[in-house]
Structures are given as structure tokens and as C-alpha cells.
Amino acid sequence: QVQLVESGGGLVQAGGSLRLSCAASGNIVGINVMGWSRQNRGKQREVVATMTGESDRNLADPVKGRFTVARDVTKNTVYLSMNSLKPEDTAVYYCNAAGITTISGHYYGMNFWGKGTLVTVSS
């Protein structure tokens, strides 16, 4: 199995900053894509940022210029630095990892999700 553990969420005032971290562990052969999505109450989950490999970054339009995503492939960790936070950024932020895992000597494609970390931005 593969586990993803997020950290770094919390309460911040509008205009403030937070940095989220997500570490993947377990039966990992390799991770191709790591990323962040978010979901606010009553809304669909939306992709915020993805990283493919070590340098291919994609950010959703609502967060471009304010959020950055980084990855340490040696530690199977992805980070989301959030600046100039707005109340509409309030959501549960989920980390996910897509790649290859191994079970009993066999290789399988995987797409795992963390349990999420809450980010609350007050106005």
C-alpha cells in the first residue's frame, strides 16, 4: 500500500501565506505525477497544481501568480506554497500521487490520495 500524509494547513488571514507538504511512503516503485486538489463545501474537487517529473509544473488559473508547486523526487514529497491567500481559497486540500506500486512482486499502476488538510482564510 501507499500512504500520503499532508501537513501545513491552518487558519490564516487574507493576504497571508501557508506552505503545504505531502509525503508519500509505502510500496512505491516510482511516482510520475504528484499534485494538489482542493474541495470546498458543496463544490466539486478541483485540481490546483500538478508536477510531472522534476520540472513540469501546472497551476490552475485561479492560483497562478500566487501559488507555487515544488517537488523533491528523492523524498517522494510535494509542496504547495500559497501566497496572497483569499477567502475563496478556503478548502480541504488533498495531495495525490500517480505512478507504479508493487504488490507481491507484481507491478501496478497507482493513484493514491491523502486524507486532506484544511486551509481556512479569514477576511
mmCIF file of N, CA and C in Angstrom:
data_model
loop_
_atom_site.group_PDB
_atom_site.id
_atom_site.type_symbol
_atom_site.label_atom_id
_atom_site.label_comp_id
_atom_site.label_asym_id
_atom_site.label_seq_id
_atom_site.Cartn_x
_atom_site.Cartn_y
_atom_site.Cartn_z
ATOM 1 N N GLN A 1 0.833 -1.203 0.000
ATOM 2 C CA GLN A 1 0.000 0.000 0.000
ATOM 3 C C GLN A 1 0.863 1.245 0.000
ATOM 4 N N VAL A 2 0.254 2.334 -0.385
ATOM 5 C CA VAL A 2 0.933 3.622 -0.423
ATOM 6 C C VAL A 2 0.160 4.585 0.454
ATOM 7 N N GLN A 3 0.872 5.338 1.263
ATOM 8 C CA GLN A 3 0.242 6.327 2.133
ATOM 9 C C GLN A 3 0.737 7.716 1.747
ATOM 10 N N LEU A 4 -0.184 8.668 1.755
ATOM 11 C CA LEU A 4 0.160 10.069 1.541
ATOM 12 C C LEU A 4 -0.288 10.849 2.773
ATOM 13 N N VAL A 5 0.615 11.618 3.334
ATOM 14 C CA VAL A 5 0.300 12.384 4.532
ATOM 15 C C VAL A 5 0.556 13.852 4.253
ATOM 16 N N GLU A 6 -0.507 14.651 4.365
ATOM 17 C CA GLU A 6 -0.392 16.094 4.165
ATOM 18 C C GLU A 6 -0.183 16.794 5.497
ATOM 19 N N SER A 7 0.448 17.952 5.442
ATOM 20 C CA SER A 7 0.604 18.786 6.620
ATOM 21 C C SER A 7 0.720 20.235 6.190
ATOM 22 N N GLY A 8 0.526 21.142 7.148
ATOM 23 C CA GLY A 8 0.734 22.561 6.884
ATOM 24 C C GLY A 8 -0.523 23.392 6.774
ATOM 25 N N GLY A 9 -1.684 22.765 6.825
ATOM 26 C CA GLY A 9 -2.915 23.549 6.757
ATOM 27 C C GLY A 9 -3.134 24.331 8.036
ATOM 28 N N GLY A 10 -4.119 25.224 8.003
ATOM 29 C CA GLY A 10 -4.428 26.006 9.184
ATOM 30 C C GLY A 10 -5.256 27.215 8.849
ATOM 31 N N LEU A 11 -5.334 28.115 9.815
ATOM 32 C CA LEU A 11 -6.112 29.349 9.683
ATOM 33 C C LEU A 11 -5.170 30.511 9.420
ATOM 34 N N VAL A 12 -5.497 31.302 8.423
ATOM 35 C CA VAL A 12 -4.657 32.448 8.081
ATOM 36 C C VAL A 12 -5.553 33.584 7.618
ATOM 37 N N GLN A 13 -5.101 34.796 7.824
ATOM 38 C CA GLN A 13 -5.859 35.948 7.365
ATOM 39 C C GLN A 13 -5.647 36.159 5.867
ATOM 40 N N ALA A 14 -6.598 36.806 5.245
ATOM 41 C CA ALA A 14 -6.471 37.128 3.825
ATOM 42 C C ALA A 14 -5.180 37.909 3.597
ATOM 43 N N GLY A 15 -4.479 37.543 2.529
ATOM 44 C CA GLY A 15 -3.201 38.159 2.231
ATOM 45 C C GLY A 15 -2.019 37.403 2.804
ATOM 46 N N GLY A 16 -2.290 36.446 3.676
ATOM 47 C CA GLY A 16 -1.236 35.681 4.316
ATOM 48 C C GLY A 16 -0.743 34.534 3.457
ATOM 49 N N SER A 17 0.128 33.722 4.058
ATOM 50 C CA SER A 17 0.767 32.624 3.330
ATOM 51 C C SER A 17 0.735 31.345 4.151
ATOM 52 N N LEU A 18 0.728 30.240 3.446
ATOM 53 C CA LEU A 18 0.863 28.925 4.056
ATOM 54 C C LEU A 18 1.665 28.044 3.106
ATOM 55 N N ARG A 19 2.298 27.032 3.675
ATOM 56 C CA ARG A 19 3.016 26.059 2.846
ATOM 57 C C ARG A 19 2.562 24.666 3.237
ATOM 58 N N LEU A 20 2.030 23.953 2.265
ATOM 59 C CA LEU A 20 1.579 22.591 2.483
ATOM 60 C C LEU A 20 2.664 21.611 2.042
ATOM 61 N N SER A 21 2.751 20.501 2.754
ATOM 62 C CA SER A 21 3.676 19.431 2.392
ATOM 63 C C SER A 21 2.917 18.126 2.298
ATOM 64 N N CYS A 22 3.393 17.248 1.447
ATOM 65 C CA CYS A 22 2.787 15.924 1.308
ATOM 66 C C CYS A 22 3.893 14.927 1.049
ATOM 67 N N ALA A 23 3.979 13.913 1.903
ATOM 68 C CA ALA A 23 4.996 12.877 1.753
ATOM 69 C C ALA A 23 4.327 11.545 1.453
ATOM 70 N N ALA A 24 4.814 10.872 0.420
ATOM 71 C CA ALA A 24 4.306 9.552 0.044
ATOM 72 C C ALA A 24 5.264 8.484 0.538
ATOM 73 N N SER A 25 4.705 7.396 1.044
ATOM 74 C CA SER A 25 5.536 6.296 1.521
ATOM 75 C C SER A 25 4.821 4.980 1.257
ATOM 76 N N GLY A 26 5.566 3.877 1.359
ATOM 77 C CA GLY A 26 4.978 2.563 1.135
ATOM 78 C C GLY A 26 5.641 1.863 -0.026
ATOM 79 N N ASN A 27 4.883 0.984 -0.664
ATOM 80 C CA ASN A 27 5.400 0.168 -1.757
ATOM 81 C C ASN A 27 5.421 0.959 -3.068
ATOM 82 N N ILE A 28 6.338 1.894 -3.142
ATOM 83 C CA ILE A 28 6.418 2.779 -4.299
ATOM 84 C C ILE A 28 7.572 2.354 -5.191
ATOM 85 N N VAL A 29 7.268 2.085 -6.444
ATOM 86 C CA VAL A 29 8.324 1.808 -7.419
ATOM 87 C C VAL A 29 8.770 3.124 -8.044
ATOM 88 N N GLY A 30 7.834 3.949 -8.372
ATOM 89 C CA GLY A 30 8.136 5.258 -8.927
ATOM 90 C C GLY A 30 6.872 6.099 -8.994
ATOM 91 N N ILE A 31 7.023 7.395 -8.844
ATOM 92 C CA ILE A 31 5.895 8.325 -8.932
ATOM 93 C C ILE A 31 6.119 9.244 -10.120
ATOM 94 N N ASN A 32 5.154 9.302 -11.008
ATOM 95 C CA ASN A 32 5.252 10.160 -12.186
ATOM 96 C C ASN A 32 4.695 11.555 -11.904
ATOM 97 N N VAL A 33 3.537 11.591 -11.325
ATOM 98 C CA VAL A 33 2.855 12.867 -11.090
ATOM 99 C C VAL A 33 2.464 12.982 -9.632
ATOM 100 N N MET A 34 2.751 14.122 -9.051
ATOM 101 C CA MET A 34 2.228 14.459 -7.728
ATOM 102 C C MET A 34 1.513 15.798 -7.849
ATOM 103 N N GLY A 35 0.481 15.962 -7.063
ATOM 104 C CA GLY A 35 -0.251 17.211 -7.192
ATOM 105 C C GLY A 35 -1.163 17.501 -6.027
ATOM 106 N N TRP A 36 -1.852 18.620 -6.169
ATOM 107 C CA TRP A 36 -2.778 19.091 -5.144
ATOM 108 C C TRP A 36 -4.116 19.425 -5.769
ATOM 109 N N SER A 37 -5.161 19.033 -5.077
ATOM 110 C CA SER A 37 -6.518 19.422 -5.442
ATOM 111 C C SER A 37 -7.172 19.991 -4.196
ATOM 112 N N ARG A 38 -8.289 20.665 -4.381
ATOM 113 C CA ARG A 38 -8.996 21.201 -3.231
ATOM 114 C C ARG A 38 -10.497 21.071 -3.418
ATOM 115 N N GLN A 39 -11.170 21.029 -2.296
ATOM 116 C CA GLN A 39 -12.623 20.912 -2.338
ATOM 117 C C GLN A 39 -13.217 21.728 -1.208
ATOM 118 N N ASN A 40 -14.109 22.608 -1.577
ATOM 119 C CA ASN A 40 -14.830 23.388 -0.593
ATOM 120 C C ASN A 40 -16.233 22.812 -0.457
ATOM 121 N N ARG A 41 -16.858 23.108 0.648
ATOM 122 C CA ARG A 41 -18.163 22.524 0.933
ATOM 123 C C ARG A 41 -19.144 22.827 -0.188
ATOM 124 N N GLY A 42 -19.782 21.798 -0.679
ATOM 125 C CA GLY A 42 -20.805 21.981 -1.711
ATOM 126 C C GLY A 42 -20.260 22.149 -3.111
ATOM 127 N N LYS A 43 -18.957 22.082 -3.260
ATOM 128 C CA LYS A 43 -18.358 22.260 -4.578
ATOM 129 C C LYS A 43 -17.612 21.007 -4.994
ATOM 130 N N GLN A 44 -17.356 20.906 -6.294
ATOM 131 C CA GLN A 44 -16.579 19.783 -6.793
ATOM 132 C C GLN A 44 -15.106 19.970 -6.479
ATOM 133 N N ARG A 45 -14.412 18.845 -6.378
ATOM 134 C CA ARG A 45 -12.969 18.918 -6.165
ATOM 135 C C ARG A 45 -12.325 19.463 -7.435
ATOM 136 N N GLU A 46 -11.402 20.398 -7.262
ATOM 137 C CA GLU A 46 -10.712 20.978 -8.409
ATOM 138 C C GLU A 46 -9.211 20.806 -8.267
ATOM 139 N N VAL A 47 -8.555 20.585 -9.391
ATOM 140 C CA VAL A 47 -7.104 20.452 -9.393
ATOM 141 C C VAL A 47 -6.486 21.834 -9.251
ATOM 142 N N VAL A 48 -5.544 21.946 -8.332
ATOM 143 C CA VAL A 48 -4.871 23.222 -8.080
ATOM 144 C C VAL A 48 -3.507 23.245 -8.753
ATOM 145 N N ALA A 49 -2.751 22.169 -8.596
ATOM 146 C CA ALA A 49 -1.391 22.151 -9.128
ATOM 147 C C ALA A 49 -0.938 20.717 -9.339
ATOM 148 N N THR A 50 -0.129 20.518 -10.364
ATOM 149 C CA THR A 50 0.473 19.202 -10.600
ATOM 150 C C THR A 50 1.934 19.368 -10.976
ATOM 151 N N MET A 51 2.709 18.329 -10.660
ATOM 152 C CA MET A 51 4.096 18.283 -11.107
ATOM 153 C C MET A 51 4.356 16.923 -11.700
ATOM 154 N N THR A 52 4.805 16.911 -12.932
ATOM 155 C CA THR A 52 5.202 15.686 -13.607
ATOM 156 C C THR A 52 6.723 15.668 -13.652
ATOM 157 N N GLY A 53 7.315 14.619 -13.086
ATOM 158 C CA GLY A 53 8.763 14.599 -13.005
ATOM 159 C C GLY A 53 9.262 15.666 -12.056
ATOM 160 N N GLU A 54 10.392 16.254 -12.410
ATOM 161 C CA GLU A 54 11.028 17.225 -11.516
ATOM 162 C C GLU A 54 10.800 18.674 -11.918
ATOM 163 N N SER A 55 10.244 18.895 -13.115
ATOM 164 C CA SER A 55 10.203 20.291 -13.538
ATOM 165 C C SER A 55 8.949 20.692 -14.297
ATOM 166 N N ASP A 56 8.123 19.778 -14.668
ATOM 167 C CA ASP A 56 6.924 20.102 -15.449
ATOM 168 C C ASP A 56 5.797 20.479 -14.499
ATOM 169 N N ARG A 57 5.560 21.794 -14.378
ATOM 170 C CA ARG A 57 4.574 22.297 -13.422
ATOM 171 C C ARG A 57 3.340 22.804 -14.137
ATOM 172 N N ASN A 58 2.202 22.590 -13.505
ATOM 173 C CA ASN A 58 0.959 23.166 -13.991
ATOM 174 C C ASN A 58 0.177 23.710 -12.812
ATOM 175 N N LEU A 59 -0.316 24.939 -12.986
ATOM 176 C CA LEU A 59 -1.110 25.578 -11.940
ATOM 177 C C LEU A 59 -2.451 25.999 -12.529
ATOM 178 N N ALA A 60 -3.488 25.839 -11.745
ATOM 179 C CA ALA A 60 -4.812 26.274 -12.186
ATOM 180 C C ALA A 60 -4.855 27.798 -12.280
ATOM 181 N N ASP A 61 -5.654 28.301 -13.201
ATOM 182 C CA ASP A 61 -5.718 29.743 -13.424
ATOM 183 C C ASP A 61 -6.030 30.550 -12.164
ATOM 184 N N PRO A 62 -6.943 30.108 -11.288
ATOM 185 C CA PRO A 62 -7.266 30.918 -10.098
ATOM 186 C C PRO A 62 -6.098 31.125 -9.138
ATOM 187 N N VAL A 63 -5.063 30.292 -9.239
ATOM 188 C CA VAL A 63 -3.951 30.390 -8.287
ATOM 189 C C VAL A 63 -2.643 30.818 -8.929
ATOM 190 N N LYS A 64 -2.633 30.978 -10.245
ATOM 191 C CA LYS A 64 -1.396 31.395 -10.918
ATOM 192 C C LYS A 64 -0.950 32.757 -10.408
ATOM 193 N N GLY A 65 0.346 32.870 -10.170
ATOM 194 C CA GLY A 65 0.891 34.114 -9.646
ATOM 195 C C GLY A 65 0.852 34.205 -8.131
ATOM 196 N N ARG A 66 0.117 33.302 -7.500
ATOM 197 C CA ARG A 66 0.033 33.308 -6.030
ATOM 198 C C ARG A 66 0.553 32.010 -5.411
ATOM 199 N N PHE A 67 0.339 30.900 -6.070
ATOM 200 C CA PHE A 67 0.775 29.595 -5.564
ATOM 201 C C PHE A 67 1.947 29.095 -6.396
ATOM 202 N N THR A 68 2.821 28.357 -5.762
ATOM 203 C CA THR A 68 3.867 27.636 -6.473
ATOM 204 C C THR A 68 3.900 26.192 -5.977
ATOM 205 N N VAL A 69 4.306 25.299 -6.856
ATOM 206 C CA VAL A 69 4.397 23.885 -6.508
ATOM 207 C C VAL A 69 5.831 23.424 -6.735
ATOM 208 N N ALA A 70 6.309 22.613 -5.812
ATOM 209 C CA ALA A 70 7.665 22.092 -5.909
ATOM 210 C C ALA A 70 7.659 20.639 -5.464
ATOM 211 N N ARG A 71 8.705 19.937 -5.875
ATOM 212 C CA ARG A 71 8.732 18.501 -5.590
ATOM 213 C C ARG A 71 10.154 18.069 -5.301
ATOM 214 N N ASP A 72 10.287 17.172 -4.328
ATOM 215 C CA ASP A 72 11.558 16.520 -4.048
ATOM 216 C C ASP A 72 11.371 15.050 -4.405
ATOM 217 N N VAL A 73 11.869 14.650 -5.573
ATOM 218 C CA VAL A 73 11.630 13.289 -6.037
ATOM 219 C C VAL A 73 12.383 12.265 -5.199
ATOM 220 N N THR A 74 13.466 12.695 -4.545
ATOM 221 C CA THR A 74 14.237 11.756 -3.718
ATOM 222 C C THR A 74 13.490 11.405 -2.436
ATOM 223 N N LYS A 75 12.573 12.294 -2.036
ATOM 224 C CA LYS A 75 11.817 12.072 -0.808
ATOM 225 C C LYS A 75 10.347 11.777 -1.089
ATOM 226 N N ASN A 76 9.978 11.663 -2.358
ATOM 227 C CA ASN A 76 8.563 11.448 -2.732
ATOM 228 C C ASN A 76 7.669 12.471 -2.043
ATOM 229 N N THR A 77 8.083 13.715 -2.089
ATOM 230 C CA THR A 77 7.379 14.784 -1.395
ATOM 231 C C THR A 77 7.030 15.897 -2.371
ATOM 232 N N VAL A 78 5.861 16.482 -2.178
ATOM 233 C CA VAL A 78 5.445 17.625 -2.976
ATOM 234 C C VAL A 78 4.998 18.733 -2.038
ATOM 235 N N TYR A 79 5.272 19.970 -2.452
ATOM 236 C CA TYR A 79 4.970 21.127 -1.631
ATOM 237 C C TYR A 79 4.068 22.089 -2.405
ATOM 238 N N LEU A 80 3.248 22.799 -1.678
ATOM 239 C CA LEU A 80 2.423 23.845 -2.277
ATOM 240 C C LEU A 80 2.595 25.104 -1.428
ATOM 241 N N SER A 81 3.251 26.096 -2.000
ATOM 242 C CA SER A 81 3.430 27.370 -1.314
ATOM 243 C C SER A 81 2.330 28.307 -1.777
ATOM 244 N N MET A 82 1.582 28.803 -0.816
ATOM 245 C CA MET A 82 0.409 29.622 -1.122
ATOM 246 C C MET A 82 0.611 31.017 -0.547
ATOM 247 N N ASN A 83 0.617 32.006 -1.409
ATOM 248 C CA ASN A 83 0.781 33.399 -1.002
ATOM 249 C C ASN A 83 -0.449 34.197 -1.400
ATOM 250 N N SER A 84 -0.574 35.369 -0.819
ATOM 251 C CA SER A 84 -1.702 36.264 -1.123
ATOM 252 C C SER A 84 -3.018 35.506 -1.053
ATOM 253 N N LEU A 85 -3.191 34.771 0.004
ATOM 254 C CA LEU A 85 -4.377 33.927 0.132
ATOM 255 C C LEU A 85 -5.645 34.757 0.213
ATOM 256 N N LYS A 86 -6.699 34.203 -0.374
ATOM 257 C CA LYS A 86 -8.001 34.855 -0.412
ATOM 258 C C LYS A 86 -9.026 33.971 0.298
ATOM 259 N N PRO A 87 -10.103 34.540 0.788
ATOM 260 C CA PRO A 87 -11.140 33.713 1.433
ATOM 261 C C PRO A 87 -11.651 32.594 0.517
ATOM 262 N N GLU A 88 -11.666 32.828 -0.782
ATOM 263 C CA GLU A 88 -12.139 31.797 -1.701
ATOM 264 C C GLU A 88 -11.157 30.644 -1.850
ATOM 265 N N ASP A 89 -9.967 30.763 -1.283
ATOM 266 C CA ASP A 89 -9.020 29.649 -1.264
ATOM 267 C C ASP A 89 -9.335 28.663 -0.140
ATOM 268 N N THR A 90 -10.262 29.024 0.721
ATOM 269 C CA THR A 90 -10.636 28.145 1.818
ATOM 270 C C THR A 90 -11.169 26.823 1.271
ATOM 271 N N ALA A 91 -10.585 25.720 1.738
ATOM 272 C CA ALA A 91 -10.962 24.397 1.238
ATOM 273 C C ALA A 91 -10.153 23.345 1.980
ATOM 274 N N VAL A 92 -10.545 22.096 1.784
ATOM 275 C CA VAL A 92 -9.687 20.984 2.172
ATOM 276 C C VAL A 92 -8.783 20.693 0.981
ATOM 277 N N TYR A 93 -7.500 20.684 1.230
ATOM 278 C CA TYR A 93 -6.519 20.451 0.176
ATOM 279 C C TYR A 93 -6.032 19.001 0.253
ATOM 280 N N TYR A 94 -6.118 18.332 -0.890
ATOM 281 C CA TYR A 94 -5.749 16.930 -0.979
ATOM 282 C C TYR A 94 -4.523 16.763 -1.871
ATOM 283 N N CYS A 95 -3.644 15.894 -1.432
ATOM 284 C CA CYS A 95 -2.470 15.527 -2.220
ATOM 285 C C CYS A 95 -2.766 14.221 -2.947
ATOM 286 N N ASN A 96 -2.236 14.073 -4.151
ATOM 287 C CA ASN A 96 -2.338 12.768 -4.806
ATOM 288 C C ASN A 96 -1.046 12.433 -5.523
ATOM 289 N N ALA A 97 -0.849 11.146 -5.714
ATOM 290 C CA ALA A 97 0.362 10.654 -6.386
ATOM 291 C C ALA A 97 -0.034 9.555 -7.357
ATOM 292 N N ALA A 98 0.483 9.642 -8.558
ATOM 293 C CA ALA A 98 0.204 8.645 -9.586
ATOM 294 C C ALA A 98 1.521 8.056 -10.075
ATOM 295 N N GLY A 99 1.577 6.737 -10.124
ATOM 296 C CA GLY A 99 2.810 6.099 -10.565
ATOM 297 C C GLY A 99 2.674 4.602 -10.562
ATOM 298 N N ILE A 100 3.701 3.927 -10.057
ATOM 299 C CA ILE A 100 3.743 2.469 -10.059
ATOM 300 C C ILE A 100 3.989 1.964 -8.639
ATOM 301 N N THR A 101 3.204 0.980 -8.220
ATOM 302 C CA THR A 101 3.416 0.336 -6.945
ATOM 303 C C THR A 101 3.643 -1.152 -7.184
ATOM 304 N N THR A 102 4.122 -1.841 -6.175
ATOM 305 C CA THR A 102 4.352 -3.262 -6.305
ATOM 306 C C THR A 102 3.660 -4.004 -5.172
ATOM 307 N N ILE A 103 3.011 -5.086 -5.527
ATOM 308 C CA ILE A 103 2.337 -5.936 -4.539
ATOM 309 C C ILE A 103 2.681 -7.384 -4.872
ATOM 310 N N SER A 104 3.301 -8.062 -3.907
ATOM 311 C CA SER A 104 3.663 -9.472 -4.086
ATOM 312 C C SER A 104 4.458 -9.697 -5.362
ATOM 313 N N GLY A 105 5.361 -8.787 -5.646
ATOM 314 C CA GLY A 105 6.240 -8.955 -6.784
ATOM 315 C C GLY A 105 5.656 -8.521 -8.108
ATOM 316 N N HIS A 106 4.398 -8.085 -8.122
ATOM 317 C CA HIS A 106 3.774 -7.625 -9.355
ATOM 318 C C HIS A 106 3.692 -6.101 -9.345
ATOM 319 N N TYR A 107 3.719 -5.516 -10.530
ATOM 320 C CA TYR A 107 3.677 -4.064 -10.653
ATOM 321 C C TYR A 107 2.296 -3.611 -11.106
ATOM 322 N N TYR A 108 1.837 -2.519 -10.475
ATOM 323 C CA TYR A 108 0.510 -1.999 -10.790
ATOM 324 C C TYR A 108 0.571 -0.482 -10.900
ATOM 325 N N GLY A 109 -0.262 0.038 -11.755
ATOM 326 C CA GLY A 109 -0.426 1.484 -11.756
ATOM 327 C C GLY A 109 -1.170 1.919 -10.509
ATOM 328 N N MET A 110 -0.862 3.087 -10.012
ATOM 329 C CA MET A 110 -1.491 3.542 -8.783
ATOM 330 C C MET A 110 -1.893 5.006 -8.907
ATOM 331 N N ASN A 111 -2.897 5.366 -8.133
ATOM 332 C CA ASN A 111 -3.297 6.762 -7.983
ATOM 333 C C ASN A 111 -3.874 6.895 -6.582
ATOM 334 N N PHE A 112 -3.045 7.355 -5.678
ATOM 335 C CA PHE A 112 -3.439 7.437 -4.274
ATOM 336 C C PHE A 112 -3.696 8.865 -3.858
ATOM 337 N N TRP A 113 -4.552 9.002 -2.856
ATOM 338 C CA TRP A 113 -4.915 10.314 -2.312
ATOM 339 C C TRP A 113 -4.638 10.353 -0.810
ATOM 340 N N GLY A 114 -4.264 11.526 -0.329
ATOM 341 C CA GLY A 114 -4.161 11.739 1.101
ATOM 342 C C GLY A 114 -5.530 12.033 1.689
ATOM 343 N N LYS A 115 -5.573 12.198 3.006
ATOM 344 C CA LYS A 115 -6.839 12.439 3.689
ATOM 345 C C LYS A 115 -7.229 13.902 3.686
ATOM 346 N N GLY A 116 -6.302 14.761 3.317
ATOM 347 C CA GLY A 116 -6.608 16.175 3.202
ATOM 348 C C GLY A 116 -6.180 16.982 4.409
ATOM 349 N N THR A 117 -5.931 18.257 4.162
ATOM 350 C CA THR A 117 -5.609 19.203 5.226
ATOM 351 C C THR A 117 -6.423 20.474 4.986
ATOM 352 N N LEU A 118 -7.009 20.987 6.044
ATOM 353 C CA LEU A 118 -7.923 22.117 5.919
ATOM 354 C C LEU A 118 -7.162 23.440 5.914
ATOM 355 N N VAL A 119 -7.479 24.264 4.936
ATOM 356 C CA VAL A 119 -6.955 25.632 4.860
ATOM 357 C C VAL A 119 -8.145 26.583 4.977
ATOM 358 N N THR A 120 -8.085 27.459 5.954
ATOM 359 C CA THR A 120 -9.149 28.437 6.166
ATOM 360 C C THR A 120 -8.555 29.835 6.079
ATOM 361 N N VAL A 121 -9.106 30.646 5.189
ATOM 362 C CA VAL A 121 -8.628 32.011 5.005
ATOM 363 C C VAL A 121 -9.733 32.957 5.457
ATOM 364 N N SER A 122 -9.445 33.731 6.478
ATOM 365 C CA SER A 122 -10.447 34.660 7.012
ATOM 366 C C SER A 122 -10.319 36.023 6.345
ATOM 367 N N SER A 123 -11.427 36.699 6.226
ATOM 368 C CA SER A 123 -11.422 38.012 5.554
ATOM 369 C C SER A 123 -11.187 39.141 6.534
#
